[in-house]
Tab-separated table of C-alpha atoms and ligand atoms in Angstrom:
chain	number	residue	atom	x	y	z
A	2	MET	CA	135.527	109.146	95.142
A	3	ASP	CA	134.538	105.888	94.369
A	4	PHE	CA	132.165	105.029	91.337
A	5	LEU	CA	131.652	101.263	91.694
A	6	LEU	CA	129.186	99.963	93.435
A	7	ASP	CA	129.906	98.017	96.296
A	8	LYS	CA	129.025	94.425	97.503
A	9	GLU	CA	125.649	94.142	98.776
A	10	HIS	CA	124.350	97.324	95.524
A	11	GLU	CA	125.381	94.721	93.041
A	12	GLN	CA	123.654	92.223	94.701
A	13	ILE	CA	120.793	93.351	94.586
A	14	ARG	CA	121.019	94.610	90.990
A	15	GLN	CA	121.758	91.501	90.157
A	16	LEU	CA	118.915	89.934	92.132
A	17	VAL	CA	116.672	92.775	90.326
A	18	ARG	CA	117.771	92.067	86.642
A	19	ASP	CA	117.669	88.689	86.919
A	20	PHE	CA	113.788	88.987	88.293
A	21	ALA	CA	112.599	91.179	86.301
A	22	ASP	CA	113.711	89.416	83.187
A	23	LYS	CA	113.072	86.125	84.358
A	24	GLU	CA	109.280	87.094	85.686
A	25	ILE	CA	108.367	90.799	84.859
A	26	ALA	CA	109.975	91.131	81.104
A	27	PRO	CA	107.791	88.490	79.711
A	28	GLY	CA	104.386	89.250	80.310
A	29	ALA	CA	105.129	93.013	79.761
A	30	ALA	CA	103.871	93.908	75.875
A	31	GLU	CA	100.507	91.511	77.127
A	32	ARG	CA	99.468	93.468	79.760
A	33	ASP	CA	100.202	97.241	78.467
A	34	GLU	CA	97.951	96.060	75.062
A	35	LYS	CA	95.052	95.177	78.592
A	36	GLU	CA	95.912	97.870	80.180
A	37	ALA	CA	95.881	94.742	82.986
A	38	PHE	CA	97.211	95.995	86.399
A	39	ASP	CA	98.840	92.883	88.422
A	40	ARG	CA	98.770	92.531	91.561
A	41	GLY	CA	101.084	88.941	91.433
A	42	ILE	CA	103.963	90.779	90.076
A	43	PHE	CA	103.548	93.560	93.320
A	44	ASP	CA	103.382	89.774	95.393
A	45	LYS	CA	106.410	89.025	94.133
A	46	MET	CA	108.737	91.816	94.968
A	47	ALA	CA	107.101	91.939	98.413
A	48	SER	CA	108.446	88.112	98.361
A	49	LEU	CA	112.480	89.690	97.684
A	50	GLY	CA	112.089	92.364	100.335
A	51	LEU	CA	112.072	94.870	97.259
A	52	THR	CA	108.217	96.678	99.085
A	53	GLY	CA	109.914	98.385	101.265
A	54	ILE	CA	113.528	98.708	100.685
A	55	PRO	CA	115.056	101.930	102.129
A	56	TRP	CA	112.389	101.295	105.529
A	57	PRO	CA	114.211	99.688	108.771
A	58	GLU	CA	113.842	96.183	109.560
A	59	GLN	CA	111.271	97.260	112.829
A	60	TYR	CA	108.784	98.603	110.059
A	61	GLY	CA	109.180	95.551	107.955
A	62	GLY	CA	111.757	97.331	105.352
A	63	ALA	CA	115.274	96.514	104.415
A	64	GLY	CA	117.019	97.906	106.454
A	65	MET	CA	118.863	99.347	102.760
A	66	ASP	CA	119.504	103.003	101.183
A	67	TYR	CA	118.335	104.876	98.292
A	68	LEU	CA	121.113	103.907	96.152
A	69	ALA	CA	119.451	100.472	96.945
A	70	TYR	CA	115.883	101.975	96.017
A	71	VAL	CA	117.166	103.285	92.637
A	72	LEU	CA	118.544	100.769	91.316
A	73	THR	CA	115.548	98.643	91.741
A	74	ILE	CA	113.074	100.950	90.239
A	75	GLU	CA	116.288	101.696	87.414
A	76	GLU	CA	116.248	97.402	86.562
A	77	LEU	CA	112.467	97.271	86.588
A	78	ALA	CA	111.883	99.982	84.297
A	79	ARG	CA	114.788	98.351	81.602
A	80	VAL	CA	111.640	95.479	80.713
A	81	ASP	CA	108.784	97.484	82.608
A	82	ALA	CA	107.959	101.044	83.626
A	83	SER	CA	104.758	100.483	85.232
A	84	ALA	CA	105.839	97.818	87.025
A	85	ALA	CA	108.566	100.356	88.166
A	86	VAL	CA	105.871	103.085	88.798
A	87	VAL	CA	104.066	100.976	90.672
A	88	LEU	CA	106.906	100.163	93.443
A	89	SER	CA	108.018	104.125	93.049
A	90	ALA	CA	104.757	105.546	93.952
A	91	HIS	CA	104.659	103.193	96.453
A	92	THR	CA	107.770	103.419	98.019
A	93	SER	CA	108.768	107.147	97.234
A	94	LEU	CA	105.477	108.914	98.099
A	95	ALA	CA	103.300	107.032	100.197
A	96	GLY	CA	105.898	105.104	102.325
A	97	TRP	CA	108.680	107.786	102.774
A	98	PRO	CA	105.183	110.772	104.129
A	99	ILE	CA	104.845	108.304	106.716
A	100	TYR	CA	108.407	106.566	107.503
A	101	LYS	CA	109.228	110.921	108.222
A	102	PHE	CA	106.475	112.339	109.615
A	103	GLY	CA	104.630	109.608	110.466
A	104	THR	CA	104.134	108.885	114.659
A	105	GLU	CA	104.428	105.276	115.673
A	106	GLU	CA	101.201	103.984	115.928
A	107	GLN	CA	101.256	105.114	112.697
A	108	LYS	CA	104.362	103.407	111.276
A	109	GLN	CA	103.226	99.916	112.935
A	110	LYS	CA	99.655	100.127	111.157
A	111	TYR	CA	100.681	100.964	108.328
A	112	LEU	CA	104.236	101.719	106.842
A	113	ARG	CA	105.315	97.573	108.216
A	114	PRO	CA	102.322	96.505	105.952
A	115	MET	CA	103.514	98.299	102.928
A	116	ALA	CA	106.693	97.576	103.424
A	117	GLU	CA	105.462	93.934	103.917
A	118	GLY	CA	103.812	94.191	100.496
A	119	LYS	CA	100.482	93.016	102.271
A	120	TRP	CA	99.401	96.811	101.294
A	121	ILE	CA	100.007	99.014	98.287
A	122	GLY	CA	100.009	102.738	98.897
A	123	ALA	CA	99.335	105.590	96.605
A	124	TYR	CA	99.630	110.048	96.974
A	125	GLY	CA	96.734	111.630	96.522
A	126	LEU	CA	97.714	115.932	95.571
A	127	THR	CA	96.649	116.892	92.227
A	128	GLU	CA	93.227	118.018	91.269
A	129	PRO	CA	91.541	118.473	88.433
A	130	GLY	CA	92.478	122.669	88.210
A	131	SER	CA	95.627	122.262	90.211
A	132	GLY	CA	98.225	120.044	88.840
A	133	SER	CA	101.713	122.430	88.797
A	134	ASP	CA	99.651	125.211	91.172
A	135	ALA	CA	99.549	122.168	94.094
A	136	ALA	CA	98.626	124.325	97.076
A	137	GLY	CA	95.655	125.688	94.833
A	138	MET	CA	93.628	122.798	96.158
A	139	ARG	CA	89.705	122.695	96.450
A	140	THR	CA	89.899	118.934	99.056
A	141	THR	CA	88.793	120.301	102.702
A	142	ALA	CA	89.102	119.208	105.520
A	143	VAL	CA	87.010	120.316	108.708
A	144	LYS	CA	87.446	119.513	111.933
A	145	ASP	CA	84.382	117.768	113.591
A	146	GLY	CA	85.596	116.654	117.488
A	147	ASN	CA	88.455	114.203	117.264
A	148	GLU	CA	87.462	113.455	113.363
A	149	TYR	CA	87.682	115.631	109.874
A	150	VAL	CA	85.373	115.518	107.463
A	151	LEU	CA	87.367	115.222	103.784
A	152	SER	CA	85.490	117.006	100.605
A	153	GLY	CA	86.740	116.978	97.191
A	154	SER	CA	88.549	114.860	94.651
A	155	LYS	CA	92.036	114.103	93.453
A	156	VAL	CA	92.551	113.217	90.151
A	157	PHE	CA	95.824	111.295	88.132
A	158	ILE	CA	96.759	108.575	91.180
A	159	THR	CA	98.711	106.208	90.970
A	160	ASN	CA	98.248	102.802	91.935
A	161	GLY	CA	94.681	104.075	93.185
A	162	GLY	CA	92.028	101.231	93.082
A	163	PRO	CA	94.487	98.740	94.182
A	164	ALA	CA	95.943	100.578	97.177
A	165	GLU	CA	94.841	100.308	100.023
A	166	VAL	CA	96.669	102.917	101.867
A	167	TYR	CA	96.695	106.301	100.738
A	168	VAL	CA	98.044	110.189	101.856
A	169	VAL	CA	96.342	112.308	100.847
A	170	PHE	CA	96.253	116.132	100.795
A	171	ALA	CA	93.345	118.920	102.243
A	172	LEU	CA	93.068	122.766	102.881
A	173	THR	CA	92.213	122.405	106.908
A	174	ASP	CA	92.476	126.353	106.690
A	175	PRO	CA	91.476	127.521	102.938
A	176	SER	CA	92.604	131.252	103.705
A	177	LYS	CA	96.309	130.554	103.779
A	178	ARG	CA	96.582	128.534	100.580
A	179	ALA	CA	99.685	126.231	101.575
A	180	ARG	CA	99.849	126.820	104.690
A	181	GLY	CA	96.502	125.965	105.323
A	182	VAL	CA	97.501	122.272	103.996
A	183	THR	CA	97.034	118.806	105.558
A	184	ALA	CA	98.095	115.279	105.336
A	185	PHE	CA	96.082	112.133	106.232
A	186	ILE	CA	96.208	109.108	105.960
A	187	LEU	CA	93.095	107.503	104.170
A	188	GLU	CA	91.954	103.903	104.004
A	189	LYS	CA	90.455	102.132	101.221
A	190	GLY	CA	87.028	101.148	102.297
A	191	MET	CA	86.344	104.349	104.382
A	192	PRO	CA	82.960	105.139	104.194
A	193	GLY	CA	82.227	107.934	101.759
A	194	PHE	CA	85.467	106.943	100.166
A	195	SER	CA	85.793	105.819	96.650
A	196	ILE	CA	87.323	105.615	93.560
A	197	GLY	CA	85.840	107.915	90.533
A	198	LYS	CA	87.541	107.862	86.951
A	199	HIS	CA	89.809	105.191	85.632
A	200	GLU	CA	91.941	107.085	82.997
A	201	LYS	CA	93.069	105.440	79.648
A	202	LYS	CA	96.507	106.228	79.442
A	203	MET	CA	99.181	106.875	76.501
A	204	GLY	CA	101.950	104.479	78.250
A	205	ILE	CA	102.370	103.160	81.864
A	206	ARG	CA	99.622	101.723	81.214
A	207	SER	CA	99.920	98.564	83.660
A	208	SER	CA	99.540	100.833	86.201
A	209	THR	CA	96.655	102.491	87.188
A	210	THR	CA	95.730	106.449	87.392
A	211	VAL	CA	92.602	106.465	88.255
A	212	GLU	CA	90.459	109.570	90.059
A	213	LEU	CA	89.759	109.359	93.909
A	214	ILE	CA	86.233	110.900	95.504
A	215	PHE	CA	85.942	111.637	99.334
A	216	ASP	CA	82.307	112.665	99.958
A	217	ASN	CA	82.723	113.596	103.374
A	218	VAL	CA	84.775	110.789	104.703
A	219	ARG	CA	85.375	111.167	108.198
A	220	VAL	CA	89.143	111.131	109.268
A	221	PRO	CA	89.878	110.418	112.630
A	222	GLU	CA	92.446	112.046	114.075
A	223	GLU	CA	95.236	110.033	114.453
A	224	ASN	CA	95.437	109.585	111.112
A	225	ARG	CA	96.624	113.411	110.087
A	226	LEU	CA	99.948	113.346	109.082
A	227	GLY	CA	102.250	115.601	110.665
A	228	GLU	CA	100.798	118.988	112.228
A	229	GLU	CA	97.925	121.261	110.640
A	230	GLY	CA	99.055	123.181	108.128
A	231	PHE	CA	102.153	121.446	107.767
A	232	GLY	CA	100.825	119.419	104.493
A	233	PHE	CA	102.577	121.470	102.025
A	234	LYS	CA	105.520	120.851	102.851
A	235	ILE	CA	105.173	117.623	103.695
A	236	ALA	CA	103.911	117.075	99.191
A	237	MET	CA	107.016	118.758	98.808
A	238	MET	CA	109.406	117.276	100.719
A	239	THR	CA	107.747	113.734	99.350
A	240	LEU	CA	108.575	114.701	95.680
A	241	ASP	CA	112.018	115.898	96.085
A	242	GLY	CA	112.923	112.061	97.139
A	243	GLY	CA	109.893	110.954	94.801
A	244	ARG	CA	111.648	113.271	91.887
A	245	ASN	CA	114.991	110.533	91.868
A	246	GLY	CA	113.193	107.615	91.473
A	247	ILE	CA	111.341	108.878	88.784
A	248	ALA	CA	114.940	110.200	86.997
A	249	ALA	CA	115.816	105.951	88.214
A	250	GLN	CA	112.587	104.949	86.218
A	251	ALA	CA	113.421	107.058	82.799
A	252	LEU	CA	116.914	105.578	83.592
A	253	GLY	CA	115.774	102.497	83.165
A	254	ILE	CA	113.082	102.905	80.362
A	255	ALA	CA	116.380	104.664	78.442
A	256	ARG	CA	118.527	102.234	79.515
A	257	GLY	CA	115.709	99.271	77.782
A	258	ALA	CA	115.704	100.833	74.696
A	259	TYR	CA	119.294	100.978	73.897
A	260	GLU	CA	120.057	97.943	74.752
A	261	LYS	CA	117.663	96.926	72.083
A	262	ALA	CA	118.296	99.302	69.526
A	263	ARG	CA	122.066	98.270	70.185
A	264	ALA	CA	120.847	94.295	69.573
A	265	TYR	CA	118.813	94.777	66.606
A	266	ALA	CA	121.901	97.272	64.729
A	267	VAL	CA	123.801	94.460	65.200
A	268	GLU	CA	121.500	92.036	63.445
A	269	ARG	CA	119.432	93.561	61.374
A	270	LYS	CA	121.356	93.490	57.541
A	271	GLN	CA	120.661	95.718	54.894
A	272	PHE	CA	122.960	96.708	51.744
A	273	GLY	CA	124.266	93.867	53.171
A	274	ALA	CA	126.114	94.414	56.137
A	275	PRO	CA	124.786	94.941	59.656
A	276	ILE	CA	123.301	98.614	59.703
A	277	ALA	CA	125.586	98.824	62.732
A	278	ASP	CA	128.277	99.288	60.113
A	279	LEU	CA	126.650	102.807	59.196
A	280	GLN	CA	128.326	105.858	61.066
A	281	ALA	CA	124.767	107.043	60.873
A	282	ILE	CA	123.808	103.968	63.533
A	283	GLN	CA	126.699	104.500	65.077
A	284	PHE	CA	126.319	108.399	66.120
A	285	LYS	CA	123.317	107.137	67.493
A	286	LEU	CA	123.782	104.487	69.768
A	287	ALA	CA	127.011	106.642	71.217
A	288	ASP	CA	124.932	109.769	71.762
A	289	MET	CA	122.079	106.913	73.687
A	290	ALA	CA	124.982	105.070	75.356
A	291	THR	CA	126.824	108.545	76.416
A	292	LYS	CA	123.788	110.682	77.626
A	293	ILE	CA	122.499	107.570	79.861
A	294	GLU	CA	125.470	107.504	81.462
A	295	ALA	CA	125.352	111.467	82.266
A	296	ALA	CA	121.897	110.301	83.634
A	297	ARG	CA	122.939	107.485	85.890
A	298	LEU	CA	125.663	109.281	87.429
A	299	LEU	CA	123.317	112.476	88.424
A	300	THR	CA	120.304	109.385	89.992
A	301	TYR	CA	123.058	108.174	91.944
A	302	GLN	CA	124.409	110.662	92.949
A	303	ALA	CA	121.070	112.375	94.237
A	304	ALA	CA	119.908	109.076	96.154
A	305	TRP	CA	123.589	109.103	97.419
A	306	LEU	CA	122.964	112.258	98.868
A	307	GLU	CA	119.766	111.041	100.124
A	308	SER	CA	120.928	108.544	102.202
A	309	LYS	CA	123.836	110.303	103.371
A	310	GLY	CA	121.411	112.363	105.450
A	311	LEU	CA	123.314	115.797	102.704
A	312	PRO	CA	120.478	117.828	101.110
A	313	TYR	CA	119.563	116.718	97.589
A	314	GLY	CA	116.217	118.111	96.563
A	315	GLN	CA	117.653	120.375	93.819
A	316	ALA	CA	120.454	117.140	93.059
A	317	SER	CA	116.909	115.117	92.120
A	318	ALA	CA	115.061	117.686	90.320
A	319	MET	CA	118.092	117.669	88.119
A	320	SER	CA	118.278	114.236	87.499
A	321	LYS	CA	114.769	113.854	87.070
A	322	VAL	CA	114.428	116.389	84.570
A	323	PHE	CA	117.625	115.233	82.794
A	324	ALA	CA	117.184	111.535	82.229
A	325	SER	CA	113.337	111.638	81.399
A	326	ASP	CA	114.299	114.034	78.828
A	327	THR	CA	117.422	111.486	77.873
A	328	ALA	CA	114.427	108.967	78.187
A	329	MET	CA	112.562	110.604	75.190
A	330	GLN	CA	115.696	110.711	73.248
A	331	VAL	CA	116.550	107.801	73.671
A	332	THR	CA	113.534	105.731	73.192
A	333	THR	CA	113.282	108.501	69.989
A	334	GLU	CA	115.553	107.400	68.479
A	335	ALA	CA	115.764	103.824	69.370
A	336	VAL	CA	112.347	103.159	67.177
A	337	GLN	CA	114.570	105.483	64.650
A	338	VAL	CA	116.705	102.405	64.751
A	339	PHE	CA	114.844	99.687	64.267
A	340	GLY	CA	112.585	101.872	61.304
A	341	GLY	CA	109.289	100.603	60.464
A	342	TYR	CA	109.742	98.048	62.648
A	343	GLY	CA	110.028	99.557	65.266
A	344	PHE	CA	107.135	101.549	64.780
A	345	ILE	CA	105.225	97.682	65.800
A	346	ARG	CA	103.549	97.017	68.703
A	347	GLU	CA	105.979	93.373	68.826
A	348	TYR	CA	109.358	94.881	68.759
A	349	GLU	CA	108.707	96.732	72.067
A	350	VAL	CA	110.578	100.169	71.493
A	351	GLU	CA	106.959	101.776	70.710
A	352	ARG	CA	106.168	100.815	74.178
A	353	MET	CA	109.087	102.518	75.519
A	354	MET	CA	108.731	105.371	73.627
A	355	ARG	CA	105.489	106.118	74.847
A	356	ASP	CA	106.308	105.151	78.765
A	357	ALA	CA	109.137	107.566	78.605
A	358	LYS	CA	106.880	110.580	78.017
A	359	ILE	CA	104.424	110.382	81.196
A	360	THR	CA	108.126	111.387	83.314
A	361	GLN	CA	108.702	114.554	81.964
A	362	ILE	CA	105.414	114.830	83.013
A	363	TYR	CA	105.012	113.090	86.976
A	364	GLU	CA	106.397	115.184	89.599
A	365	GLY	CA	106.288	117.375	88.287
A	366	THR	CA	106.935	118.469	85.104
A	367	ASN	CA	109.743	119.790	83.857
A	368	GLU	CA	109.254	122.956	83.342
A	369	ILE	CA	108.207	123.448	87.145
A	370	GLN	CA	111.052	121.038	87.554
A	371	ARG	CA	113.628	123.883	85.676
A	372	LEU	CA	111.402	126.634	87.809
A	373	VAL	CA	112.746	124.807	90.989
A	374	ILE	CA	116.206	124.439	89.490
A	375	ALA	CA	116.440	128.247	88.945
A	376	ARG	CA	114.969	129.605	92.002
A	377	ASN	CA	117.440	127.667	94.220
A	378	LEU	CA	121.113	128.585	91.816
A	379	LEU	CA	119.370	132.376	92.149
A	380	ASN	CA	118.796	132.314	95.915
A	381	GLU	CA	122.632	131.492	96.277
A	382	VAL	CA	123.417	135.225	94.753
A	383	ARG	CA	120.110	136.441	95.359
A	384	GLY	CA	120.800	135.459	99.078
B	418	LIG	N1	110.735	121.528	100.654
B	418	LIG	C1	110.069	121.889	101.477
B	418	LIG	N2	109.804	122.950	101.777
B	418	LIG	C2	109.295	123.246	100.635
B	418	LIG	C3	109.777	122.775	99.440
B	418	LIG	C4	110.431	121.778	99.459
B	418	LIG	N3	111.009	121.535	97.808
B	418	LIG	N4	109.069	123.891	97.853
B	418	LIG	C5	108.533	124.496	98.700
B	418	LIG	N5	108.256	124.549	100.597
B	418	LIG	C6	107.307	125.326	101.255
B	418	LIG	C7	107.996	126.451	101.192
B	418	LIG	O1	109.292	126.374	101.418
B	418	LIG	C8	107.011	127.429	101.749
B	418	LIG	O2	106.673	127.746	103.048
B	418	LIG	P1	106.474	128.581	104.122
B	418	LIG	O3	104.877	129.216	103.691
B	418	LIG	O4	107.309	128.391	105.157
B	418	LIG	O5	107.387	129.933	103.324
B	418	LIG	C9	106.237	127.205	101.470
B	418	LIG	O6	105.988	125.368	100.820
B	418	LIG	C10	105.360	127.211	99.434
B	418	LIG	O7	106.027	127.621	98.718
B	418	LIG	P2	106.373	127.746	97.569
B	418	LIG	O8	105.992	129.955	97.878
B	418	LIG	O9	107.275	127.767	96.554
B	418	LIG	O10	104.840	127.510	96.670
B	418	LIG	P3	104.364	127.766	95.100
B	418	LIG	O11	102.803	127.717	95.153
B	418	LIG	O12	105.025	129.058	94.684
B	418	LIG	O13	104.795	126.204	94.722
B	418	LIG	C11	105.790	125.338	93.218
B	418	LIG	C12	105.907	126.838	94.092
B	418	LIG	C13	105.300	125.265	91.986
B	418	LIG	C14	107.637	124.853	92.966
B	418	LIG	C15	105.067	123.782	93.343
B	418	LIG	O14	103.346	124.327	93.727
B	418	LIG	C16	105.370	122.546	92.626
B	418	LIG	O15	106.412	122.181	93.305
B	418	LIG	N6	104.883	121.999	92.090
B	418	LIG	C17	104.653	120.963	91.625
B	418	LIG	C18	103.531	119.777	92.027
B	418	LIG	C19	104.089	118.456	91.556
B	418	LIG	O16	104.560	118.063	91.772
B	418	LIG	N7	102.721	117.633	91.330
B	418	LIG	C20	102.629	117.047	91.142
B	418	LIG	C21	102.661	115.835	91.721
B	418	LIG	S1	102.513	114.175	90.748
B	418	LIG	S2	102.852	112.942	92.096
């Protein structure tokens, strides 16, 4: 067993940390304030080779592993969770299912420009009436010759709007629920495919979250991803990996807030001495750092399992739950360490606290994750 990062992983961590500090951190507060998505940041990630980290070079990727990917997400989220989620949805939710289940043509047509950072990817599963109950979707795809006609809508779609490629799930056989779901690759600009409401959010405000509307969108058969009726499994398997990206995001947010709180504790004087001299503050910092370390071990372990081709669904559900709860606890405590200043936007920990909240909700609420974890544990004894 080796808990040290090797040279390659250390290098990418350092590269992304420098990039995040120099290019992303300075504008993060302003982008949050303006709720402004900045394509230029994604373009810069592309120029550093970050937009296709785990995909092979033959598909325009960097040919690295999932540990390199989570290190990248963590470092981005440390300074700006919105920048991290844009890359995480692009890679884990849109790139992954195309890489795993796409035909060679689909990979060359869609995965390559996504990995090269020319196109952004998005994933459309959730609907107004089906969040946790993903199989309860209403969007339909009716076969007509060598096309499918999609009707319905999706909500809360990260990257929707800027994205050029959308992995979307629809019912080809509504009578079969989960077994009647099929996955499709949609392109921006297909007739009948439009962007609806832009959500105004509590956090991750410089990433987009929109509604997708399908008004009889004619999707060619060659854009079906996987077999008919296999879409629910694709959706679930995609989320298995995506959750570890969320864990990395949560870990990065927690680290960013902890580092700011520690620096502030040493600097801020009350009662004639730095507040870091107070045990009340020391206990907080110790708990923050300990939880972050535990979240990091779970997150890196799940990424390592996926990279080795070992089962990782349970590990990523655990990392997602633990890291996101940690992010919420650590950012809340960081605001407390800052006292009144923590409540003021200028000090950024309040943004981190707002950004942390969604990590307990998206890609499966932590309640659903606990159900999934428990179901796996019980199946081991029930057989
Ligand atoms: N990997 C592979 N297959 C999976 C799977 C996984 N992780 N999870 C479920 N499946 C398969 C099951 O094996 C089952 O296959 P069969 O029909 O061949 O038996 C099928 O999918 C249906 O599974 P299940 O009966 O468990 O479906 P449920 O409707 O009970 O849903 C939960 C299960 C709640 C776990 C699922 O709906 C879920 O994950 N919900 C959260 C969705 C979510 O995260 N949404 C947020 C998206 S934000 S981007």
